[in-house]
Coordinates of C-alpha atoms in Angstrom, one line a residue:
X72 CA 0.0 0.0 0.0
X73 CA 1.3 3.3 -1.2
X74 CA 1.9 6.3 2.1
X75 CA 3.1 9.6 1.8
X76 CA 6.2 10.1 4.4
X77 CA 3.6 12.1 6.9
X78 CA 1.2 9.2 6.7
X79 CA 3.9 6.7 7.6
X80 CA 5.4 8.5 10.3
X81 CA 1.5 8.6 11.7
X82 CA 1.4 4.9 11.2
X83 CA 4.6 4.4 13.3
X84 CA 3.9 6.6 16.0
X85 CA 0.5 4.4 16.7
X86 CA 2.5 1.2 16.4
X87 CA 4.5 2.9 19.1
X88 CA 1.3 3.5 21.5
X89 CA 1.7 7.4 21.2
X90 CA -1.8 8.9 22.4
X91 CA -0.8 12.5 22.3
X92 CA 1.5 14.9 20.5
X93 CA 2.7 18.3 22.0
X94 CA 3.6 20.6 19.4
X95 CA 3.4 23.3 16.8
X96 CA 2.9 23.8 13.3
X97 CA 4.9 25.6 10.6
X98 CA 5.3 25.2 6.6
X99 CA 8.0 22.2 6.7
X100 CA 5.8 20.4 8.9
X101 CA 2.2 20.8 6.8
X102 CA 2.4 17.3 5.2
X103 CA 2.7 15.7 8.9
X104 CA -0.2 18.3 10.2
X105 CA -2.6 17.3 7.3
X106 CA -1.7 13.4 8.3
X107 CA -2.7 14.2 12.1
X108 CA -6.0 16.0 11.1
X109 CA -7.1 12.4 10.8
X110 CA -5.1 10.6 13.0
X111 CA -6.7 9.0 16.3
X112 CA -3.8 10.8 18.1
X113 CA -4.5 14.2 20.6
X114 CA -2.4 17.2 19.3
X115 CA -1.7 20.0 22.1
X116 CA -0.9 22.9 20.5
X117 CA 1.2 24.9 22.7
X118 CA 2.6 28.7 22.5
X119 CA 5.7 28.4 22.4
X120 CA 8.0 24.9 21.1
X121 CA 9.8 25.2 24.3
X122 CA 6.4 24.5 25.9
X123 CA 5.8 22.2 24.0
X124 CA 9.0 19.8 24.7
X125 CA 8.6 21.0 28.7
X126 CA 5.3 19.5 27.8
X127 CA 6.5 16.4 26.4
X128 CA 9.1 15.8 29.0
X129 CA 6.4 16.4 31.8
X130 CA 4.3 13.8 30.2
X131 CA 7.1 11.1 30.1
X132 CA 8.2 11.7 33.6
X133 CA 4.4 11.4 35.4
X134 CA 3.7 8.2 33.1
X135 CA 7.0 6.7 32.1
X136 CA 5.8 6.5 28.5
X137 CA 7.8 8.4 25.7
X138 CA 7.1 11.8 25.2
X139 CA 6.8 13.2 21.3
X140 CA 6.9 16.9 20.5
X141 CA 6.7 18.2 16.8
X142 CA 8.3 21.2 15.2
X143 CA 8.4 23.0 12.1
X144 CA 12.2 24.1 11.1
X145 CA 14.6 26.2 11.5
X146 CA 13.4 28.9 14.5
X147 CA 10.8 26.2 15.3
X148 CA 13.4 23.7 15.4
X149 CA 16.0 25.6 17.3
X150 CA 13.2 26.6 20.1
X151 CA 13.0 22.8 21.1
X152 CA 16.6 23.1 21.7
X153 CA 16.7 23.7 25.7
X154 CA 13.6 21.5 26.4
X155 CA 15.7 18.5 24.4
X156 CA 18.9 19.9 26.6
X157 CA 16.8 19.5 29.7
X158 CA 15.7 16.4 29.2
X159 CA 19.1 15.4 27.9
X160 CA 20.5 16.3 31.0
X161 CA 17.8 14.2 33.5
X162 CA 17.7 11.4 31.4
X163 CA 13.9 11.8 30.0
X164 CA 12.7 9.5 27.4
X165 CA 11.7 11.7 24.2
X166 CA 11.2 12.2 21.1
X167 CA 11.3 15.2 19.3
X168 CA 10.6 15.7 15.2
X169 CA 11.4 18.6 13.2
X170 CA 10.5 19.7 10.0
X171 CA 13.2 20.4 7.7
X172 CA 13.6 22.3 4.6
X173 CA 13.4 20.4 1.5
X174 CA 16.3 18.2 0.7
X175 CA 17.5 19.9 -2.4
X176 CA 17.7 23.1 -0.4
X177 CA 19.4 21.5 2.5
X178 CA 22.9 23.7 2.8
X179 CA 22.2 26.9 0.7
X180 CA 20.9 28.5 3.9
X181 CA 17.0 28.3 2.9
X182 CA 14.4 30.2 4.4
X183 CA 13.6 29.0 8.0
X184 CA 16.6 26.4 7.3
X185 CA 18.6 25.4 10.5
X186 CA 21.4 22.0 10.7
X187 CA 19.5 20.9 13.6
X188 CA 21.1 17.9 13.9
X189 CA 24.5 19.1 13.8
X190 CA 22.8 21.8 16.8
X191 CA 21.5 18.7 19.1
X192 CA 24.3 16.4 18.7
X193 CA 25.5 16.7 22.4
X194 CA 22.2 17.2 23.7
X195 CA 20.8 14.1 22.1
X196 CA 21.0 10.4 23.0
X197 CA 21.1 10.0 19.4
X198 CA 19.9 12.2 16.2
X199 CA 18.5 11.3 12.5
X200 CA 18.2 13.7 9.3
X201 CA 16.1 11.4 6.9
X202 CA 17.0 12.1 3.5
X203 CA 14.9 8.8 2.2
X204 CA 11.7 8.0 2.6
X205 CA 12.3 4.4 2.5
X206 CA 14.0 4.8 6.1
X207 CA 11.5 6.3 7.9
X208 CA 9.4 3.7 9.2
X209 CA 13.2 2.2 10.3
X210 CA 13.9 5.4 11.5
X211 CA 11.1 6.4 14.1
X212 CA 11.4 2.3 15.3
X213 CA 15.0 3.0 16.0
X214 CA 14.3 6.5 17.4
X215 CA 11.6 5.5 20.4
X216 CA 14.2 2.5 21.0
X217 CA 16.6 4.4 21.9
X218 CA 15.0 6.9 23.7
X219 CA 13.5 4.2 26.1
X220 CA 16.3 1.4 26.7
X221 CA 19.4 1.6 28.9
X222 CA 20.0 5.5 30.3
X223 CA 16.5 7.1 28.9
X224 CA 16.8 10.4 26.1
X225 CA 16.2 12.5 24.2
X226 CA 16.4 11.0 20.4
X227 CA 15.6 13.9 17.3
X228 CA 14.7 13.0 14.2
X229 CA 14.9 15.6 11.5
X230 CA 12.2 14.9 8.2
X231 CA 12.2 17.3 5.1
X232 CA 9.6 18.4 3.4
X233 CA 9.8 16.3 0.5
X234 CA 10.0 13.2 2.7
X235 CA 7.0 14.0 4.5
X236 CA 5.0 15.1 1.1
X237 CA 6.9 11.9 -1.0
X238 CA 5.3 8.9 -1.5
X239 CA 6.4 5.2 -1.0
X240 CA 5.5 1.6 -0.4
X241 CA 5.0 1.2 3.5
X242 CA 6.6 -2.4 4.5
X243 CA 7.0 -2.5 8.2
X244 CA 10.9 -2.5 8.8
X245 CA 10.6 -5.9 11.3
X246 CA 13.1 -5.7 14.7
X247 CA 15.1 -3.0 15.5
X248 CA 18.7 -4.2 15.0
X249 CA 21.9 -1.6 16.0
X250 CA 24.9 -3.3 15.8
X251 CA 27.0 -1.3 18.9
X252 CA 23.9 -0.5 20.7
X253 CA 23.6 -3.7 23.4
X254 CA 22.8 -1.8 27.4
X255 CA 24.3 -3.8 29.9
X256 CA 21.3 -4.5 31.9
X257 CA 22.7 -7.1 34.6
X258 CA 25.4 -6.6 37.0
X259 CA 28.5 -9.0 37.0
X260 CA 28.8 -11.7 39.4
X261 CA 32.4 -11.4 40.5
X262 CA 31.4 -7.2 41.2
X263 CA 28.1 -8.4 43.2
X264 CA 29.7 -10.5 45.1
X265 CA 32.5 -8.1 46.1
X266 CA 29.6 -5.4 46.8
X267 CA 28.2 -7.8 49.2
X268 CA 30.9 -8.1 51.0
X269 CA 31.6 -4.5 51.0
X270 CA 28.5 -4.2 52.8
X271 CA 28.1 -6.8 54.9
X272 CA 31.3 -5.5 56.4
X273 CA 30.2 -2.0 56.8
X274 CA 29.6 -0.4 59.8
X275 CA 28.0 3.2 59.2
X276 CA 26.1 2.4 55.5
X277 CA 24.2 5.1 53.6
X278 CA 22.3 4.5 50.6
X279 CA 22.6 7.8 48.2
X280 CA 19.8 7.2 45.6
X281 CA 18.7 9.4 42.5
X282 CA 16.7 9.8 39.5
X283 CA 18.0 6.1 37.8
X284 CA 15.6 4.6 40.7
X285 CA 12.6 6.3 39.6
X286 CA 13.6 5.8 35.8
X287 CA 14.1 2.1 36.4
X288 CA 10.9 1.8 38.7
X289 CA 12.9 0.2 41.2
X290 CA 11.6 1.8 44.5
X291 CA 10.2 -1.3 46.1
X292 CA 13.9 -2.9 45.8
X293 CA 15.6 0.0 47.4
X294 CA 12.7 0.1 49.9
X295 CA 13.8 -3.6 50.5
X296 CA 17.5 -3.0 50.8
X297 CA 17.3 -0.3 53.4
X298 CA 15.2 -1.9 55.4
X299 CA 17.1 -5.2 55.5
X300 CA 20.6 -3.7 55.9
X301 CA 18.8 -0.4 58.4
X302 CA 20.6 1.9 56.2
X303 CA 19.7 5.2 55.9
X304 CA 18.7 7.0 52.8
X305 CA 19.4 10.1 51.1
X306 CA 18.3 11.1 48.1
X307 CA 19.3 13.9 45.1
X308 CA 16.4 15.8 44.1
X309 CA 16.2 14.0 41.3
X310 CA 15.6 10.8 43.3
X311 CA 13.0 12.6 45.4
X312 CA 9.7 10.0 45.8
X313 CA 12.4 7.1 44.6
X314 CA 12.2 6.4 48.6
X315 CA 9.2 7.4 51.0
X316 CA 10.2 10.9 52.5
X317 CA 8.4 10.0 55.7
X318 CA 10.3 6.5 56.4
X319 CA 12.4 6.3 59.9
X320 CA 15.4 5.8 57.5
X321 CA 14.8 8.7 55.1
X322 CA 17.4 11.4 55.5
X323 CA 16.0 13.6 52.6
X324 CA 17.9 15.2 50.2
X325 CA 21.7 15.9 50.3
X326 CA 24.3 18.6 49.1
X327 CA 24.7 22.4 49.0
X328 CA 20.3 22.3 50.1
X329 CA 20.1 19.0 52.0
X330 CA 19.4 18.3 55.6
X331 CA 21.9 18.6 57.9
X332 CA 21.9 15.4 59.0
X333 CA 21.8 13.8 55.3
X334 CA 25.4 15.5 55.0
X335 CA 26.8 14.5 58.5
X336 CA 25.9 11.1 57.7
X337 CA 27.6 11.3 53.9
X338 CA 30.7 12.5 56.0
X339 CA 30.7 10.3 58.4
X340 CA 29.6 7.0 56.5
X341 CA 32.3 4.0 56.1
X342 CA 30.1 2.8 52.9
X343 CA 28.5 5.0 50.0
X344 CA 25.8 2.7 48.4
X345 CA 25.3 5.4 45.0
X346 CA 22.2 4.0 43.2
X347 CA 21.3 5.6 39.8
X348 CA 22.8 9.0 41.0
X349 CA 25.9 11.0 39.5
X350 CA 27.6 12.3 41.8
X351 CA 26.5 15.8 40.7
X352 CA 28.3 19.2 41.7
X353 CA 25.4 20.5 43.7
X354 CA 25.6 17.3 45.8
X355 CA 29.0 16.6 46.3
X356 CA 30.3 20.2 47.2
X357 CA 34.3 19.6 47.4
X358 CA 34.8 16.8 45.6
X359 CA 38.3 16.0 47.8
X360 CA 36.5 15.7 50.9
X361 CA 33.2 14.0 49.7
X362 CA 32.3 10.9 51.6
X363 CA 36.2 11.3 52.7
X364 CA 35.7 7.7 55.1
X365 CA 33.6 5.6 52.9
X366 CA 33.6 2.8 50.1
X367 CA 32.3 3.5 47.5
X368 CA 29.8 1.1 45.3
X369 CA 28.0 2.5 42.4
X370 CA 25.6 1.1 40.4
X371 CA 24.4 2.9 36.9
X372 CA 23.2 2.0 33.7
X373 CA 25.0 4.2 32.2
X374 CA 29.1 2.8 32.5
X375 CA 30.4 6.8 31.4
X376 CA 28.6 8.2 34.7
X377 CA 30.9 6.0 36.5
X378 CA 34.1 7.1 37.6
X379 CA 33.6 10.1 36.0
X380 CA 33.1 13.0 39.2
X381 CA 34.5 11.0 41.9
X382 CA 36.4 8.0 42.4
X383 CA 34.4 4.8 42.7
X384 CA 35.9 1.3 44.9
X385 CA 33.8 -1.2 43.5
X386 CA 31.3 0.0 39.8
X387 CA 28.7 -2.0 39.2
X388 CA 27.3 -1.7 35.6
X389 CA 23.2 -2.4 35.0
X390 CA 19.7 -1.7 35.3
X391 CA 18.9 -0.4 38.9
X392 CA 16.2 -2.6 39.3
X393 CA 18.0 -6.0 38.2
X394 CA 21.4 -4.8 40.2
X395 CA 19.0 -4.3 43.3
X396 CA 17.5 -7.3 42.9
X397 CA 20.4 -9.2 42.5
X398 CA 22.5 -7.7 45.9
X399 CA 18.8 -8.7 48.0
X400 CA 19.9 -12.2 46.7
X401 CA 23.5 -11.7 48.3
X402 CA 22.5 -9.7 51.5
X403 CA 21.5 -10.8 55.1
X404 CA 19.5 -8.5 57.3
X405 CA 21.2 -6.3 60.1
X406 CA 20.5 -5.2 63.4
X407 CA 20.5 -2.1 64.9
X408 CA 23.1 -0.4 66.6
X409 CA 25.0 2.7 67.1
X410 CA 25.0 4.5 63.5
X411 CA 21.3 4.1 64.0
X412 CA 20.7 6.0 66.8
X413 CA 23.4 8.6 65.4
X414 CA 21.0 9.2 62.9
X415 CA 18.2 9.4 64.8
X416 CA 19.8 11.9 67.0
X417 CA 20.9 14.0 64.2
X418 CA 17.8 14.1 63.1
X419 CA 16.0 15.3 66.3
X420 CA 18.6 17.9 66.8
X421 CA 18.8 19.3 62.8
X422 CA 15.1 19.1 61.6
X423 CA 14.1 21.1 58.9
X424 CA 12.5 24.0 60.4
X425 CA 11.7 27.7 59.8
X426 CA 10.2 30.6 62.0
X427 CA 6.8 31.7 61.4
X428 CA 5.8 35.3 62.6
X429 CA 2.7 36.4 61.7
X430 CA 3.8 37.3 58.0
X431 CA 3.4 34.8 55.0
X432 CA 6.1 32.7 54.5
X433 CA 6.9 30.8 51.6
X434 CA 7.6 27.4 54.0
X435 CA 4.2 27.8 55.2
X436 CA 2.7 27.5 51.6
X437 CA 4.5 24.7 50.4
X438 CA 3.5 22.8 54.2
X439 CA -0.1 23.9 53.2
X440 CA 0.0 22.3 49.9
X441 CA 0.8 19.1 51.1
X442 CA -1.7 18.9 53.7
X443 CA -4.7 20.4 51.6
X444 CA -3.5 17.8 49.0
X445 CA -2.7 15.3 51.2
X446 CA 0.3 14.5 50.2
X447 CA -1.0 13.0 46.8
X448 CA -0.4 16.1 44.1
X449 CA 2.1 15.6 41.2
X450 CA 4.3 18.4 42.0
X451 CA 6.3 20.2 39.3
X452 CA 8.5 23.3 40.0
X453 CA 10.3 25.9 38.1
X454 CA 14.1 26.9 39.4
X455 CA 15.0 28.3 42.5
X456 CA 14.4 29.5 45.8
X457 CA 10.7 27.9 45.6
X458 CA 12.5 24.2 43.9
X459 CA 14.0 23.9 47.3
X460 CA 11.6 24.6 49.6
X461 CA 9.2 22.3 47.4
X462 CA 11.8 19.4 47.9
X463 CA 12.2 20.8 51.8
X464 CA 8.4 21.2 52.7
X465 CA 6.5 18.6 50.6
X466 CA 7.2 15.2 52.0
X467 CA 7.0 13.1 48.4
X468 CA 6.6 9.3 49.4
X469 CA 5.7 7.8 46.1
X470 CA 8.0 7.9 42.6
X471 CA 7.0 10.4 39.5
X472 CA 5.0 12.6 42.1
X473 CA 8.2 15.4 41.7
X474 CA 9.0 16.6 38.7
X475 CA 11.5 19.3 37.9
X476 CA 14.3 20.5 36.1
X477 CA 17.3 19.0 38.2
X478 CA 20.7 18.8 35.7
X479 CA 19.5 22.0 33.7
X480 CA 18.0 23.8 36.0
X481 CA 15.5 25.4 33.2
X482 CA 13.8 28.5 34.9
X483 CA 10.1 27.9 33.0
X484 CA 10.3 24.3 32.5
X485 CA 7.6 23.7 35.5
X486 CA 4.3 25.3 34.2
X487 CA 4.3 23.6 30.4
X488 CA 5.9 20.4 32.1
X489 CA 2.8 20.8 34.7
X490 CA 0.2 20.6 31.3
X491 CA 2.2 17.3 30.7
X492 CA 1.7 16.0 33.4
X493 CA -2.2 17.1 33.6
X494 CA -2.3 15.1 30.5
X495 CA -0.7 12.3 31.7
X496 CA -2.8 11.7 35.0
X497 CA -6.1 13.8 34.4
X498 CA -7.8 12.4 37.4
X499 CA -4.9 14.0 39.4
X500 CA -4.4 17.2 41.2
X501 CA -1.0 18.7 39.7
X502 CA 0.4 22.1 41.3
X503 CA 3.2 23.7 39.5
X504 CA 5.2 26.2 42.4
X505 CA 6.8 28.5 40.4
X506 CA 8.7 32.2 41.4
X507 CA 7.5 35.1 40.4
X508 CA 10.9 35.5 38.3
X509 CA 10.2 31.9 36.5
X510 CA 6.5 31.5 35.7
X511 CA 7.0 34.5 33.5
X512 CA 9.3 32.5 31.0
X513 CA 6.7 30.6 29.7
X514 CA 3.7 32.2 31.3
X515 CA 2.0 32.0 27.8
X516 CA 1.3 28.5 27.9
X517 CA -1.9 29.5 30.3
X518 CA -3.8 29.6 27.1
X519 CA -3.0 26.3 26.4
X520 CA -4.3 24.9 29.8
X521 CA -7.2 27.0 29.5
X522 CA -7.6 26.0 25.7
X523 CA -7.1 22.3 26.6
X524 CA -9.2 22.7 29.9
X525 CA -6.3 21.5 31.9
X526 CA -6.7 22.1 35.6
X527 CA -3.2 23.4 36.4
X528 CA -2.7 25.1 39.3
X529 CA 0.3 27.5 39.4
X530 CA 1.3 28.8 42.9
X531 CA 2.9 32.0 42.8
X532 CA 5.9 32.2 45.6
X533 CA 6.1 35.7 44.7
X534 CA 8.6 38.0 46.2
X535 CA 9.7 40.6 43.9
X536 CA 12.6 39.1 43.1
X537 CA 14.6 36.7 41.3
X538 CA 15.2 35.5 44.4
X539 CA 17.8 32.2 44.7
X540 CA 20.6 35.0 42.5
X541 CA 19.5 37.3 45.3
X542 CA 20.5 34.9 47.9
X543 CA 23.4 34.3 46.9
X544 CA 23.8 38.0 46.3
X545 CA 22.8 38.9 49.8
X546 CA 25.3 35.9 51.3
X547 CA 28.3 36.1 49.1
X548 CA 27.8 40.1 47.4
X549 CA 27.3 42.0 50.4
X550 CA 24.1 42.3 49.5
X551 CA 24.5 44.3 46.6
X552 CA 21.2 43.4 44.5
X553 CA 22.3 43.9 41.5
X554 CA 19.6 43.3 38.6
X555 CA 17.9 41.1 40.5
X556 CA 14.2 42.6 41.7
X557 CA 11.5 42.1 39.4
X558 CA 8.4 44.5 38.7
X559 CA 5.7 42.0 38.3
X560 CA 2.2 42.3 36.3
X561 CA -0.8 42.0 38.1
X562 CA -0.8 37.8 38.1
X563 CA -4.6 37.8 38.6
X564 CA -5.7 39.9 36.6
X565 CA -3.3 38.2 33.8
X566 CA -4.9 34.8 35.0
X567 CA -8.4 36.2 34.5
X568 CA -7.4 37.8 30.8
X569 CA -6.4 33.9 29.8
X570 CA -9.6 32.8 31.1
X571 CA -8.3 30.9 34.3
X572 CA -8.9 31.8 37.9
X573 CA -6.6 34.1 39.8
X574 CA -6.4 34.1 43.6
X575 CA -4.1 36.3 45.6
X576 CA -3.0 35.6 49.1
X577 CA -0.9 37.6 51.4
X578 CA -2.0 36.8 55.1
X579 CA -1.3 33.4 56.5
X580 CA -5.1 33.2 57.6
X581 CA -6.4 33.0 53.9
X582 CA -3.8 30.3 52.9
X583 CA -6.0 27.3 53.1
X584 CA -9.4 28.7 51.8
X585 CA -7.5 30.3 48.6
X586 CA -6.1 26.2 47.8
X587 CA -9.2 24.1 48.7
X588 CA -10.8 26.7 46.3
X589 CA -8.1 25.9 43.7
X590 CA -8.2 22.0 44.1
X591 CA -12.0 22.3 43.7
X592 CA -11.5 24.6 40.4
X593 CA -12.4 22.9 36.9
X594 CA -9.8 25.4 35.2
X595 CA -6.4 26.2 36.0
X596 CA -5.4 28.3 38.6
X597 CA -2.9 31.0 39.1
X598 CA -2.5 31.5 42.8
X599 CA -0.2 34.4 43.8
X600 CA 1.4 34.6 46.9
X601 CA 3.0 37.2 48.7
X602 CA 5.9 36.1 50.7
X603 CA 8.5 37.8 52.8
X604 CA 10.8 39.1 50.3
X605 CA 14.2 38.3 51.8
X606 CA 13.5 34.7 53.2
X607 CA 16.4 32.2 52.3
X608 CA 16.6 28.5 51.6
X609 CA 18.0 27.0 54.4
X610 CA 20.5 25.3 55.3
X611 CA 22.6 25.6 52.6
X612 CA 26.5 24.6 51.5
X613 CA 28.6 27.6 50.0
X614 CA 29.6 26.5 46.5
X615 CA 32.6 24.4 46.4
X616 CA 32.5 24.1 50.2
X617 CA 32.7 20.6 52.0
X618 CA 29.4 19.0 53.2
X619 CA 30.1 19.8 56.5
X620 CA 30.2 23.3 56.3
X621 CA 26.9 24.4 56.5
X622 CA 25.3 27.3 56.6
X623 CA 21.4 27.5 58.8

């Protein structure tokens, strides 16, 4: 049966189980468009491409499927850019297709013409410029492949206009065969066996877990480890809801905005159990005196993470959920005993705390949240101030609930991630906590929640500034403020001219009537909230300082 390009591509994406497209349309793209028209497969047209792979990347994380956003070329193409780099950079199965130019153009520097493969290559898993239509239907099997095995990613795939608007016998291309692509997905005995021992001789073990648990789904095994061996747990922000935040061995996050006793115990430990993390910057602090006592075992899908930011003792290479399953096979349970009751102490002494004094405090929202939701909201953020009291405040005890720009850190990923996630789980409350500073980088996706009738609420931690660079300004500038307060619109009004509801709050007394009114809304919600403008994230690390130096 004869198919143009855009009706194969339709054909593959269905074979693939794609429901739903986030994207938006332009000339190179018309051929796909006009295929799609027809297609039993949602389109949500966004405002902005950037939205629309925020969107795309939302969706994956809340439903562990592979996101898809579409794009026309050149400017269209190059928006997608930073949501493919964000997803690039937290491991997020995607797929993104552009429209190019047609291919006889291709090089003279056509209208709306941009190399955007050449543009994604390091930002991309992997990246394809079709030039026949005969390899398409190979192509888009290869491209969700690869997206979804081993370390998840983003995978491009770049279609011209005449391979889109061409027409061709459609064969299906059978199984997806790529010679050099083979992820190692078991661990190996000989390194098992030597992690066993590792921690079966341990004294003070703590279990540093990240976003690989939640990608891999393997929250029940690390559940199961900790509570056999007693270990503690601490967690990067990425591996937020990877273990129950309100567990006896939960120690919350770690690094320059962990818990004081999450560090102390990284310091102090005699083993490092690193599962699906990678050793980040933000976590770590000085590298030199990270862990400084402890063995170190890591376990990653990915063998480059390895090695590569801080020394390992004994690398385990695999899936996080097969590794796991195979140490349980090796492990005996533990008793108590001293490091235990360190820990607990620690924690009794350094809990997460702040003061509250009559005035609204952006702690108290975030606290409110949770208990108005009770605790069962899909929670996406923007970047900053308000991303750390979100992981501080809002106890996250089940995987994919927290979603938010972690390697990246994308000021305006959280609202048009928030609309994938809405789309993902539409029988779910999602909040999106966003600064004032943030929201407004894609703000303009409210008309597509309101479009799509997407019940998104947005809450505002507004405080006139962008306020984690005014931090740091205040801390390490001598408080020199430099560029850094914002003169907002009117966020309610704004809310209202998009056709959603706008609630403002400033006294602590109307907190919990302005979000059961927002959890009962049928439209999204733009609550703004005016905080003390010079509260800070607490504790915190100075860059580059060791663990141990904290600052509360």
């Amino acid at each position: 049966m004869k198919m143009t390009g855009a009706q194969i591509l339709v054909e593959c994406l269905k074979e693939q189980g794609v429901d739903v497209i986030f994207g938006y349309p332009g000339g190179s793209v018309l051929p796909i468009y006009d295929a799609l028209y027809d297609a039993d497969i949602k389109h949500i047209l966004t405002r902005h491409e950037q939205g629309a792979a925020h969107a795309a990347d939302g969706y994956a994380r809340a439903s562990g499927k592979v996101g898809v956003c579409l794009a026309t070329s050149g400017p269209g193409a190059t928006n997608l850019v930073t949501g493919i780099a964000n997803a690039y950079m937290d491991s997020v199965p995607m797929v993104a297709f552009t429209g190019q130019v047609v291919s006889a153009l291709l090089g003279r520097d056509s209208f709306q013409e941009a190399d955007i493969t050449g543009i994604t290559l390091p930002i991309t898993k992997h990246n394809y410029l079709v030039k026949d239509i005969n390899d398409l239907a190979r192509t888009v099997k290869e491209a969700f492949h690869i997206a979804s095995t081993g370390r998840p990613g983003p995978v491009l795939v770049d279609i011209p206009r005449d391979v889109s608007g061409g027409e061709t016998e459609y064969r299906d291309p059978g199984p997806v065969d790529l010679p050099g692509y083979h992820p190692v997905l078991y661990g190996e005995e000989e390194q098992l066996n030597k992690a066993a021992a590792a921690i079966m001789a341990s004294q003070r073990p703590v279990i540093y877990a990240g976003g690989g648990v939640v990608v891999a789904g393997a929250h029940q095994e690390l559940r199961q480890l900790a509570e056999l061996l007693l270990a503690p747990v601490t967690t990067t922000l990425m591996g937020l809801g990877g273990f129950p935040g309100d567990h006896p061995l939960s120690l919350g996050m770690l690094g320059m905005h962990g818990s004081k006793y999450a560090n102390y115990a990284v310091c102090e430990c005699d083993l490092l159990l690193a599962v699906g993390a990678r050793f980040d910057d933000r976590v770590t602090g000085k590298i030199s005196e990270f862990a400084p006592h402890a063995t170190i075992i890591h376990i990653d899908v990915d063998p480059a993470e390895i090695g590569k930011n801080v020394p390992v003792h004994i690398p385990i290479v695999g899936d996080v959920k097969n590794v796991l399953r195979q140490l349980l096979e090796r492990l005996q349970a533990k008793l108590p005993g001293a490091w235990q009751e360190k820990i607990q102490a620690w924690k009794k002494e350094y809990p997460l705390d702040f003061e509250e004094n009559g005035r609204l405090k952006p702690q108290q929202v975030i606290r409110e949240i949770y208990r108005v939701t009770g605790g069962q909201a899909r929670i996406t953020t923007e970047v900053g101030q308000h991303q750390m009291w979100t992981a501080h405040y809002y106890t996250f005890t089940r995987p994919r609930t927290f979603i938010s720009s972690g390697g990246l850190g994308t000021m305006g990923y959280g609202f048009p991630a928030a609309i994938g996630v809405q789309v993902a789980c539409p029988d779910e409350v999602v909040f999106d906590i966003a600064g004032d500073g943030s929201i407004q980088m894609n703000i303009q996706e409210l008309a597509t929640a309101v479009n799509h009738e997407l019940p998104v609420n947005v809450a505002i931690l507004n405080n006139g500034f962008l306020g984690m660079v005014r931090q740091w300004q205040e801390l390490f500038y001598n408080r020199r403020y430099s560029y850094t307060e914002l003169i907002n619109p009117d966020f309610v009004k704004l809310a209202e001219a998009y056709g959603a509801v706008g609630l403002r709050v400033s006294d602590p007394a109307d907190l919990r009537p302005a979000l059961e009114q927002a959890v009962k809304e049928s439209r999204p919600v733009m609550l703004d909230f005016i905080i003390e403008r010079e509260e800070n994230v607490l504790p915190m690390v100075p860059p580059g300082a060791p663990l141990n130096q904290i600052i509360d």
